[in-house]
Structure formats: structure tokens, C-alpha cells
CSV table of C-alpha atoms and ligand atoms in Angstrom, one decimal:
chain,number,residue,atom,x,y,z
A,1,MET,CA,0.0,0.0,0.0
A,2,ILE,CA,1.6,3.3,-1.1
A,3,PHE,CA,0.3,6.5,0.6
A,4,ARG,CA,0.5,9.5,-1.6
A,5,GLU,CA,3.6,11.4,-0.6
A,6,VAL,CA,3.4,14.6,1.3
A,7,VAL,CA,4.5,17.3,-1.1
A,8,CYS,CA,7.4,19.2,0.2
A,9,GLU,CA,9.7,21.8,-1.3
A,10,THR,CA,12.8,20.3,-2.7
A,11,GLY,CA,16.3,21.3,-1.6
A,12,GLY,CA,18.9,22.2,-4.1
A,13,VAL,CA,21.8,24.6,-4.4
A,14,ASN,CA,21.0,28.3,-4.2
A,15,ASP,CA,23.6,31.1,-4.0
A,16,HIS,CA,24.0,30.9,-0.2
A,17,SER,CA,27.3,29.8,1.3
A,18,PRO,CA,27.0,26.5,3.2
A,19,TYR,CA,27.6,28.4,6.4
A,20,THR,CA,24.3,30.3,5.7
A,21,SER,CA,22.4,27.3,4.4
A,22,ALA,CA,23.2,25.3,7.6
A,23,VAL,CA,21.6,28.0,9.7
A,24,SER,CA,18.8,29.3,7.6
A,25,ALA,CA,17.4,26.4,5.4
A,26,GLY,CA,14.1,24.8,6.3
A,27,ARG,CA,12.9,27.2,9.0
A,28,PRO,CA,9.2,27.9,9.2
A,29,HIS,CA,8.5,31.3,7.6
A,30,GLU,CA,4.9,32.4,8.1
A,31,PRO,CA,4.1,35.2,10.5
A,32,GLY,CA,3.6,33.8,13.9
A,33,ASP,CA,5.4,30.5,13.1
A,34,PRO,CA,7.9,29.2,15.6
A,35,VAL,CA,11.6,29.8,14.6
A,36,ASN,CA,12.3,26.1,14.9
A,37,THR,CA,10.0,23.3,13.7
A,38,ALA,CA,8.2,22.1,16.8
A,39,ILE,CA,8.7,18.4,17.7
A,40,GLU,CA,5.7,16.6,16.2
A,41,LEU,CA,5.2,13.2,17.8
A,42,SER,CA,1.8,12.3,16.5
A,43,THR,CA,1.8,9.2,14.2
A,44,THR,CA,-1.5,9.9,12.5
A,45,TYR,CA,-3.5,12.9,11.3
A,46,ARG,CA,-7.1,13.8,10.9
A,47,ALA,CA,-8.4,12.8,7.4
A,48,SER,CA,-8.7,15.1,4.4
A,49,GLY,CA,-5.4,17.0,4.9
A,50,ASP,CA,-2.0,16.6,3.3
A,51,ARG,CA,-0.6,14.4,6.0
A,52,ARG,CA,-1.9,11.0,6.8
A,53,TYR,CA,0.5,8.7,8.6
A,54,ALA,CA,4.0,9.4,10.0
A,55,ARG,CA,5.9,6.6,8.2
A,56,SER,CA,5.6,8.7,5.0
A,57,GLY,CA,6.8,12.0,6.5
A,58,THR,CA,6.9,14.2,9.5
A,59,PRO,CA,7.6,18.0,9.8
A,60,ASN,CA,10.8,17.3,11.7
A,61,TRP,CA,12.3,15.0,9.0
A,62,GLU,CA,11.3,17.5,6.3
A,63,THR,CA,13.1,20.4,8.1
A,64,PHE,CA,16.2,18.3,8.4
A,65,GLU,CA,16.0,17.2,4.8
A,66,ARG,CA,15.7,20.8,3.6
A,67,VAL,CA,18.9,21.7,5.3
A,68,LEU,CA,20.9,18.6,4.0
A,69,GLY,CA,19.4,19.1,0.5
A,70,GLU,CA,20.6,22.7,0.4
A,71,LEU,CA,24.1,21.8,1.9
A,72,GLU,CA,24.7,18.9,-0.6
A,73,GLY,CA,22.9,20.4,-3.6
A,74,GLY,CA,20.1,17.9,-4.1
A,75,GLU,CA,17.0,16.5,-2.5
A,76,ALA,CA,17.5,14.7,0.9
A,77,VAL,CA,15.7,11.6,2.4
A,78,ALA,CA,16.3,11.0,6.1
A,79,PHE,CA,16.8,7.5,7.6
A,80,SER,CA,17.0,5.9,11.0
A,81,SER,CA,20.8,5.3,10.7
A,82,GLY,CA,23.7,5.7,8.3
A,83,LEU,CA,23.5,2.0,7.5
A,84,ALA,CA,19.8,2.1,6.9
A,85,ALA,CA,20.5,4.9,4.4
A,86,MET,CA,23.3,2.8,2.8
A,87,SER,CA,21.0,-0.3,2.6
A,88,ALA,CA,18.3,1.8,0.7
A,89,VAL,CA,21.0,3.0,-1.7
A,90,LEU,CA,22.2,-0.5,-2.4
A,91,HIS,CA,18.6,-1.4,-3.4
A,92,LEU,CA,19.0,1.0,-6.4
A,93,ALA,CA,21.1,-1.8,-8.0
A,94,PRO,CA,19.0,-4.4,-9.8
A,95,GLY,CA,18.7,-7.9,-8.3
A,96,GLY,CA,21.9,-9.8,-9.2
A,97,GLY,CA,23.5,-6.6,-10.3
A,98,THR,CA,27.2,-5.7,-9.9
A,99,VAL,CA,28.4,-3.3,-7.2
A,100,ALA,CA,31.9,-1.9,-7.5
A,101,ALA,CA,33.0,-1.1,-4.0
A,102,SER,CA,36.1,0.7,-3.0
A,103,ASP,CA,38.4,-1.7,-1.0
A,104,ARG,CA,38.6,0.9,1.7
A,105,LEU,CA,35.0,1.2,3.0
A,106,TYR,CA,33.6,1.7,6.5
A,107,VAL,CA,33.4,-1.7,8.2
A,108,GLY,CA,29.6,-1.8,8.5
A,109,THR,CA,29.2,-1.0,4.8
A,110,ASN,CA,31.6,-4.0,4.1
A,111,GLN,CA,29.5,-6.3,6.3
A,112,LEU,CA,26.3,-5.2,4.6
A,113,LEU,CA,27.8,-5.8,1.2
A,114,GLY,CA,28.9,-9.3,2.4
A,115,ASP,CA,25.4,-10.0,3.6
A,116,LEU,CA,23.8,-9.0,0.3
A,117,GLU,CA,26.4,-11.0,-1.6
A,118,ALA,CA,25.8,-14.1,0.5
A,119,SER,CA,22.1,-14.0,-0.3
A,120,SER,CA,22.8,-13.5,-4.0
A,121,ARG,CA,21.1,-10.2,-4.0
A,122,LEU,CA,24.2,-8.5,-5.4
A,123,ARG,CA,27.7,-9.3,-6.9
A,124,VAL,CA,30.4,-7.3,-5.2
A,125,ARG,CA,33.7,-6.4,-7.0
A,126,ARG,CA,36.4,-4.4,-5.3
A,127,PHE,CA,38.5,-1.6,-6.7
A,128,SER,CA,41.3,0.7,-5.4
A,129,LYS,CA,41.9,3.2,-8.2
A,130,PRO,CA,39.6,5.2,-10.5
A,131,ASP,CA,41.1,3.5,-13.6
A,132,ASP,CA,39.9,0.0,-12.6
A,133,PRO,CA,37.9,-1.5,-15.5
A,134,VAL,CA,35.2,-2.8,-13.1
A,135,LEU,CA,33.9,0.8,-12.8
A,136,ALA,CA,32.8,0.7,-16.4
A,137,GLU,CA,30.7,-2.5,-15.9
A,138,ALA,CA,29.1,-1.8,-12.5
A,139,ASP,CA,25.5,-0.9,-11.9
A,140,LEU,CA,26.4,0.9,-8.8
A,141,VAL,CA,29.8,2.2,-7.4
A,142,ILE,CA,30.5,3.1,-3.8
A,143,VAL,CA,33.4,5.3,-2.7
A,144,GLU,CA,34.5,7.1,0.5
A,145,ASP,CA,36.8,10.1,0.4
A,146,PRO,CA,38.6,10.2,2.7
A,147,THR,CA,38.4,6.5,3.7
A,148,ASN,CA,37.6,5.2,7.2
A,149,PRO,CA,39.8,4.5,9.1
A,150,GLY,CA,43.0,4.8,7.0
A,151,LEU,CA,42.1,8.3,5.8
A,152,GLU,CA,43.4,7.7,2.2
A,153,ARG,CA,42.1,10.0,-0.5
A,154,ILE,CA,40.4,8.9,-3.7
A,155,ASP,CA,39.3,11.4,-6.4
A,156,VAL,CA,35.5,11.2,-6.5
A,157,ALA,CA,35.4,13.2,-9.8
A,158,ASP,CA,37.7,10.7,-11.5
A,159,VAL,CA,35.5,7.8,-10.2
A,160,ALA,CA,32.4,9.5,-11.4
A,161,ALA,CA,33.9,10.1,-14.8
A,162,ALA,CA,34.9,6.4,-15.2
A,163,ALA,CA,31.6,5.0,-14.1
A,164,PRO,CA,28.4,5.0,-16.2
A,165,GLY,CA,26.4,3.4,-13.3
A,166,ILE,CA,25.1,5.1,-10.2
A,167,VAL,CA,28.0,6.6,-8.2
A,168,VAL,CA,27.5,6.8,-4.5
A,169,ALA,CA,29.8,8.8,-2.2
A,170,ASP,CA,29.7,8.3,1.6
A,171,ASN,CA,30.5,11.8,2.7
A,172,THR,CA,30.3,11.2,6.5
A,173,ILE,CA,34.0,12.0,7.1
A,174,ALA,CA,34.5,15.1,4.9
A,175,THR,CA,31.0,16.6,5.6
A,176,PRO,CA,29.6,19.1,3.1
A,177,PHE,CA,32.0,21.7,4.5
A,178,GLY,CA,34.9,19.5,3.2
A,179,SER,CA,33.5,18.1,0.0
A,180,ARG,CA,30.3,18.2,-2.1
A,181,PRO,CA,30.3,15.0,-4.1
A,182,LEU,CA,27.2,15.8,-6.2
A,183,LEU,CA,29.0,18.8,-7.6
A,184,LEU,CA,31.9,16.5,-8.5
A,185,GLY,CA,29.8,14.2,-10.5
A,186,ALA,CA,28.5,11.6,-8.0
A,187,ASP,CA,24.8,10.7,-8.3
A,188,VAL,CA,24.1,10.0,-4.6
A,189,VAL,CA,25.6,11.2,-1.3
A,190,VAL,CA,25.1,9.1,1.9
A,191,HIS,CA,25.8,10.3,5.4
A,192,SER,CA,25.8,8.8,8.8
A,193,ALA,CA,24.2,11.8,10.5
A,194,THR,CA,25.1,10.1,13.8
A,195,LYS,CA,28.6,11.6,13.3
A,196,PHE,CA,29.5,15.2,12.4
A,197,ILE,CA,26.0,16.3,11.3
A,198,GLY,CA,24.4,15.4,14.7
A,199,GLY,CA,27.7,16.3,16.3
A,200,HIS,CA,27.0,15.5,19.9
A,201,SER,CA,27.1,11.7,20.1
A,202,ASP,CA,23.4,11.6,21.2
A,203,LEU,CA,21.4,10.4,18.2
A,204,LEU,CA,21.5,7.8,15.3
A,205,MET,CA,20.4,9.0,11.9
A,206,GLY,CA,21.3,8.7,8.3
A,207,VAL,CA,20.5,10.6,5.1
A,208,VAL,CA,20.6,10.1,1.3
A,209,VAL,CA,20.9,13.1,-1.0
A,210,ALA,CA,20.5,13.0,-4.8
A,211,ALA,CA,19.8,15.5,-7.5
A,212,ASP,CA,17.8,13.1,-9.7
A,213,THR,CA,14.2,13.0,-8.6
A,214,ASP,CA,13.8,9.4,-10.0
A,215,ILE,CA,16.5,8.3,-7.5
A,216,THR,CA,15.0,10.2,-4.6
A,217,ASN,CA,11.5,8.9,-5.3
A,218,ARG,CA,12.8,5.3,-5.3
A,219,ILE,CA,14.8,6.0,-2.1
A,220,ARG,CA,11.6,7.5,-0.4
A,221,THR,CA,9.5,4.5,-1.5
A,222,HIS,CA,12.2,2.2,0.0
A,223,ARG,CA,12.0,4.1,3.3
A,224,LEU,CA,8.2,3.9,3.3
A,225,LEU,CA,8.0,0.2,2.6
A,226,HIS,CA,11.1,-1.1,4.5
A,227,GLY,CA,10.3,1.3,7.3
A,228,ALA,CA,13.8,2.5,8.5
A,229,VAL,CA,12.3,5.9,9.5
A,230,PRO,CA,14.0,8.3,12.0
A,231,GLY,CA,12.1,9.4,15.1
A,232,ALA,CA,10.8,13.0,15.3
A,233,LEU,CA,13.1,13.7,18.3
A,234,GLU,CA,16.2,12.5,16.5
A,235,ALA,CA,15.3,14.6,13.5
A,236,PHE,CA,14.8,17.6,15.7
A,237,LEU,CA,18.2,17.0,17.4
A,238,ALA,CA,20.0,16.4,14.1
A,239,THR,CA,18.6,19.7,12.7
A,240,ARG,CA,19.8,21.5,15.8
A,241,GLY,CA,23.2,19.8,15.4
A,242,VAL,CA,23.6,20.7,11.7
A,243,ARG,CA,22.8,24.4,12.5
A,244,THR,CA,26.4,24.6,14.0
A,245,LEU,CA,28.1,22.2,11.6
A,246,GLY,CA,30.1,25.0,9.9
A,247,VAL,CA,31.6,26.5,13.0
A,248,ARG,CA,32.2,23.1,14.6
A,249,MET,CA,34.0,21.8,11.5
A,250,ASP,CA,36.2,25.0,11.3
A,251,ARG,CA,37.4,24.5,14.8
A,252,ALA,CA,37.7,20.7,14.8
A,253,VAL,CA,39.5,20.7,11.4
A,254,ALA,CA,42.0,23.3,12.6
A,255,ASN,CA,42.6,21.3,15.8
A,256,ALA,CA,43.1,18.1,13.8
A,257,ARG,CA,45.6,19.7,11.4
A,258,GLU,CA,47.6,21.2,14.2
A,259,LEU,CA,47.7,18.1,16.3
A,260,ALA,CA,48.7,15.9,13.3
A,261,THR,CA,51.6,18.3,12.6
A,262,ARG,CA,52.8,18.3,16.2
A,263,LEU,CA,52.4,14.5,16.6
A,264,ASP,CA,54.3,13.8,13.4
A,265,GLY,CA,57.4,15.4,14.9
A,266,HIS,CA,57.1,13.5,18.2
A,267,PRO,CA,59.8,10.8,18.8
A,268,LYS,CA,57.2,8.2,20.0
A,269,VAL,CA,55.1,8.6,16.8
A,270,ALA,CA,55.7,6.6,13.6
A,271,ARG,CA,53.1,8.5,11.6
A,272,ALA,CA,50.3,11.0,12.2
A,273,HIS,CA,48.2,11.5,9.1
A,274,TRP,CA,45.6,14.2,8.5
A,275,PRO,CA,44.1,13.8,5.0
A,276,GLY,CA,43.6,17.5,4.3
A,277,VAL,CA,39.9,17.4,4.9
A,278,GLY,CA,37.7,16.5,7.9
A,279,ALA,CA,38.6,16.3,11.6
A,280,LEU,CA,40.1,12.7,11.9
A,281,VAL,CA,43.7,11.8,12.3
A,282,ALA,CA,45.2,8.3,11.7
A,283,LEU,CA,48.0,7.7,14.2
A,284,GLN,CA,50.6,5.0,14.5
A,285,LEU,CA,53.1,4.8,17.4
A,286,ASN,CA,56.6,3.4,17.2
A,287,GLY,CA,55.7,0.9,20.0
A,288,ASP,CA,53.7,-2.4,19.7
A,289,VAL,CA,50.0,-2.9,20.3
A,290,VAL,CA,50.5,-3.3,24.1
A,291,GLU,CA,52.2,0.1,24.3
A,292,THR,CA,49.6,1.7,22.0
A,293,ASP,CA,46.8,0.4,24.2
A,294,ALA,CA,48.6,1.7,27.3
A,295,PHE,CA,49.0,5.1,25.7
A,296,ILE,CA,45.2,5.2,25.1
A,297,ASP,CA,44.5,4.1,28.7
A,298,ARG,CA,46.7,7.0,30.1
A,299,LEU,CA,44.7,9.7,28.3
A,300,GLU,CA,42.4,11.7,30.5
A,301,LEU,CA,40.7,14.3,28.3
A,302,TRP,CA,40.4,12.1,25.2
A,303,THR,CA,37.6,9.6,25.6
A,304,HIS,CA,38.4,6.0,24.6
A,305,ALA,CA,35.3,5.2,22.6
A,306,THR,CA,34.2,4.2,19.1
A,307,SER,CA,32.3,6.4,16.7
A,308,LEU,CA,33.4,9.9,15.6
A,309,GLY,CA,32.2,13.4,14.9
A,310,GLY,CA,31.2,14.6,18.3
A,311,VAL,CA,32.2,17.9,19.9
A,312,GLU,CA,34.3,15.8,22.3
A,313,SER,CA,37.6,14.2,21.2
A,314,THR,CA,37.5,10.4,21.0
A,315,ILE,CA,40.2,7.9,20.2
A,316,GLU,CA,40.4,4.1,19.6
A,317,ARG,CA,42.6,1.4,18.1
A,318,ARG,CA,40.4,0.1,15.3
A,319,TRP,CA,41.6,-3.5,15.5
A,320,ARG,CA,39.7,-4.1,18.7
A,321,TRP,CA,36.9,-4.6,16.3
A,322,ALA,CA,37.2,-8.2,15.0
A,323,ASP,CA,35.6,-7.3,11.7
A,324,GLU,CA,37.9,-4.4,10.7
A,325,GLY,CA,39.4,-5.0,7.3
A,326,PRO,CA,42.8,-6.8,6.7
A,327,HIS,CA,44.3,-3.6,5.1
A,328,VAL,CA,44.0,-1.8,8.5
A,329,PRO,CA,47.3,-2.0,10.5
A,330,VAL,CA,46.8,-3.6,13.9
A,331,GLY,CA,48.3,-0.5,15.6
A,332,LEU,CA,46.2,2.0,13.7
A,333,VAL,CA,44.6,4.5,16.1
A,334,ARG,CA,41.8,6.7,14.8
A,335,MET,CA,41.5,10.1,16.5
A,336,SER,CA,38.2,12.0,16.2
A,337,VAL,CA,39.3,15.6,17.1
A,338,GLY,CA,36.7,17.7,18.8
A,339,ILE,CA,36.3,21.4,19.5
A,340,GLU,CA,38.1,21.7,22.8
A,341,ASP,CA,41.1,24.0,23.2
A,342,VAL,CA,43.9,22.5,21.1
A,343,GLU,CA,46.5,23.1,23.8
A,344,ASP,CA,44.6,21.0,26.4
A,345,LEU,CA,44.2,18.2,23.8
A,346,TRP,CA,47.9,18.4,23.0
A,347,ALA,CA,49.0,18.4,26.7
A,348,ASP,CA,47.0,15.3,27.4
A,349,LEU,CA,48.6,13.5,24.4
A,350,VAL,CA,52.1,14.5,25.4
A,351,ASP,CA,51.5,13.3,29.0
A,352,ALA,CA,50.2,9.9,27.7
A,353,LEU,CA,53.0,9.5,25.2
A,354,GLY,CA,55.4,9.9,28.0
B,401,PLP,C1,29.3,5.3,11.2
B,401,PLP,C2,29.4,5.3,9.7
B,401,PLP,C3,28.4,4.7,8.9
B,401,PLP,C4,27.2,4.0,9.5
B,401,PLP,O1,26.4,4.9,10.2
B,401,PLP,P1,25.4,4.5,11.4
B,401,PLP,O2,24.7,5.8,11.7
B,401,PLP,O3,26.3,4.0,12.5
B,401,PLP,O4,24.5,3.5,11.0
B,401,PLP,C5,28.6,4.7,7.6
B,401,PLP,N1,29.6,5.3,7.0
B,401,PLP,C6,30.6,5.8,7.7
B,401,PLP,C7,31.8,6.4,7.0
B,401,PLP,C8,30.6,5.9,9.1
B,401,PLP,O5,31.5,6.4,9.8
């Protein structure tokens, strides 16, 4: 049963800077309206109006979608998590179709691809460079720039130019303040809004953005029928989070760049890599895994925890996850740099390095 979709204004690029779009897009604008879309928890609506049932749309998702649509330059569809958004996107490939996946994808995306391959839903082929011939044959291509957790770069424009199929860019790490893949030729952008967009480690959400309305209609239908819808409270909080994304990224990116430069010159550090975009740093110490774990344990200001993109700085050695890929070095430490004072973050690192 398909409910008629609630008609909402589409997103799309205008001539505002992303700093302005993040703050101004999607706000109610009639006289007497609240400045922020009120949290709307009702699941159903009195008959004969535009809205009917909350699985097909709520005011809080739509506000969030307007902001993300304007930031990425397309029309946005919100999901209950980043992986739910990725799952919907993978359903754009036909049954038995071929997905060309970068060999450096987020571990959860790799597991999802493995699951769909095991059930013969998709064929998965891996690539590492934009000149790989598999790009020309694939129905759908998935890429992350920079990659998670190694923070390698891959040129999304080159991948898009080589791939006639649907090109999907996971833009979680760069954020729209670091990269706008739709403007580089990608067809679809996916975010885990759990990370930088939400920004406070207090909600799970995902979003798909595309410029082609055929794609966004299929994604919206998938959400309606498979049901991976976000809650109204999460959408409200994610909207509140994205309002400050520009200033948070400016600060976090500057901190990450500065800390990577200082760490790279430290005698206990083998390599500290900041990829030139985003607020993550990939760190490898000169010591073994035991020494690396002891360093993490000695930190006081940095929180030892997974996930990334919060205002607070977090750190973890990725190999504590059994499913992390074979290309990830056992000693690789991923730092998600927050917005604290960089001197306090540095002092804690220096103390723990010893
Ligand atoms: C966390 C993450 C995801 C998955 O998002 P969830 O919100 O945890 O479902 C996808 N891609 C990247 C790059 C991520 O970091």
C-alpha cells in the first residue's frame, strides 16, 4: 500500500554559502510561526489533509531534509541510521547486479555488502583506483573520500567520470564543509548523521541526497516500505546539530591539522596522518600494540570510545573490532578531534605518550 507522498519543497543549491544554508534552510517562515519546527510526535493525522501517517513523512524530517538538501545540492531523504541509508541506496542496483565497492570502506558497509552477496542479492567487486575497468561495468559504485579508518584519498570526480552506473559517495567524514560530491559528478551522497552532522554523540540517523528525482523517489519509497524511518526527536536534534556544523568543523579541522603536525614530529610517533579534509587523524606509534593500548589508557581528556564526529575528542585502536578489514594495520589509532582548546588536547597527548 503506497500512501500519496506529502508534497514538500525540494532542496537544491542556491547562491548561499554552506555556512548560511546550515543556519537558515528549512525554517518555518509564516508570520507567527515558531523559529524552529516544533517536535511533532503524532503518528496519525485527521483525514482530508496533506498528512496521513507518520511513516511517509513528519515535519521534523522534512526540516532536516531541507537543510541537508541545500548543503549537498540535491533532495534529501532521512533514515534511522547511516547503515539504513546505505541499505536503501544498495537497493538502487537491480537484483543480481554488480556493485563496484572501494576496497577501503567503513566496516559496517563492508559487512552489509557481504550479507547481500551471501544471499545472491548483489555481486560485489572491489577496486582501489579510478582507472579500474570494473567501474565501467558496475550498476552501482560506492566510494568514501577520505576513507575510514585509514584516511586515504580517492578522487570522486575521477571515479564518477569512469563509471556510467550510479555513483554513491559516503560523505560522512568530509561533511559538506569539506566536499560536495554531487558537484563533483557523484549521483548519490550518503551520510551517517550520527557523526559530524548530529555532532553531539546523542542520536543515530542517516540521510541520502541525490539531484535526480527518479532516484529520490525510489529511495523514499524504499524508506516507506522497509520502514527505516527516523524518530521525530532524533530529526529535531539532528537539525539542531547541523545548524552549528560550519563552526564546529572549522574548529575541529583546525585542531586536527595542528595536532597531526605536532604528533608527526614526536619521537614516539611513527606516523600521524591528517588527510587534508575533515577532523580525523590516523595515528601509528613506534611501539607495539600493548604500548599503543597503554597510551590510550593513560589519556584523561580524550575519551576511549568508538564512533566519531562529536564535539568531544575520542580515540580508539580500530583492530579491537574483529571485523575491521585486513588492510587496516593492527596498531592504527583513529582520533576524532573535537572542538576543545587544542593546547589542552595536546597536553593530554604529550603526557600519555610519556
Ligand atoms: C558510522 C558510519 C556509517 C554508519 O552509520 P550509522 O549511523 O552508525 O548506521 C557509515 N559510513 C561511515 C563512513 C561511518 O563512519
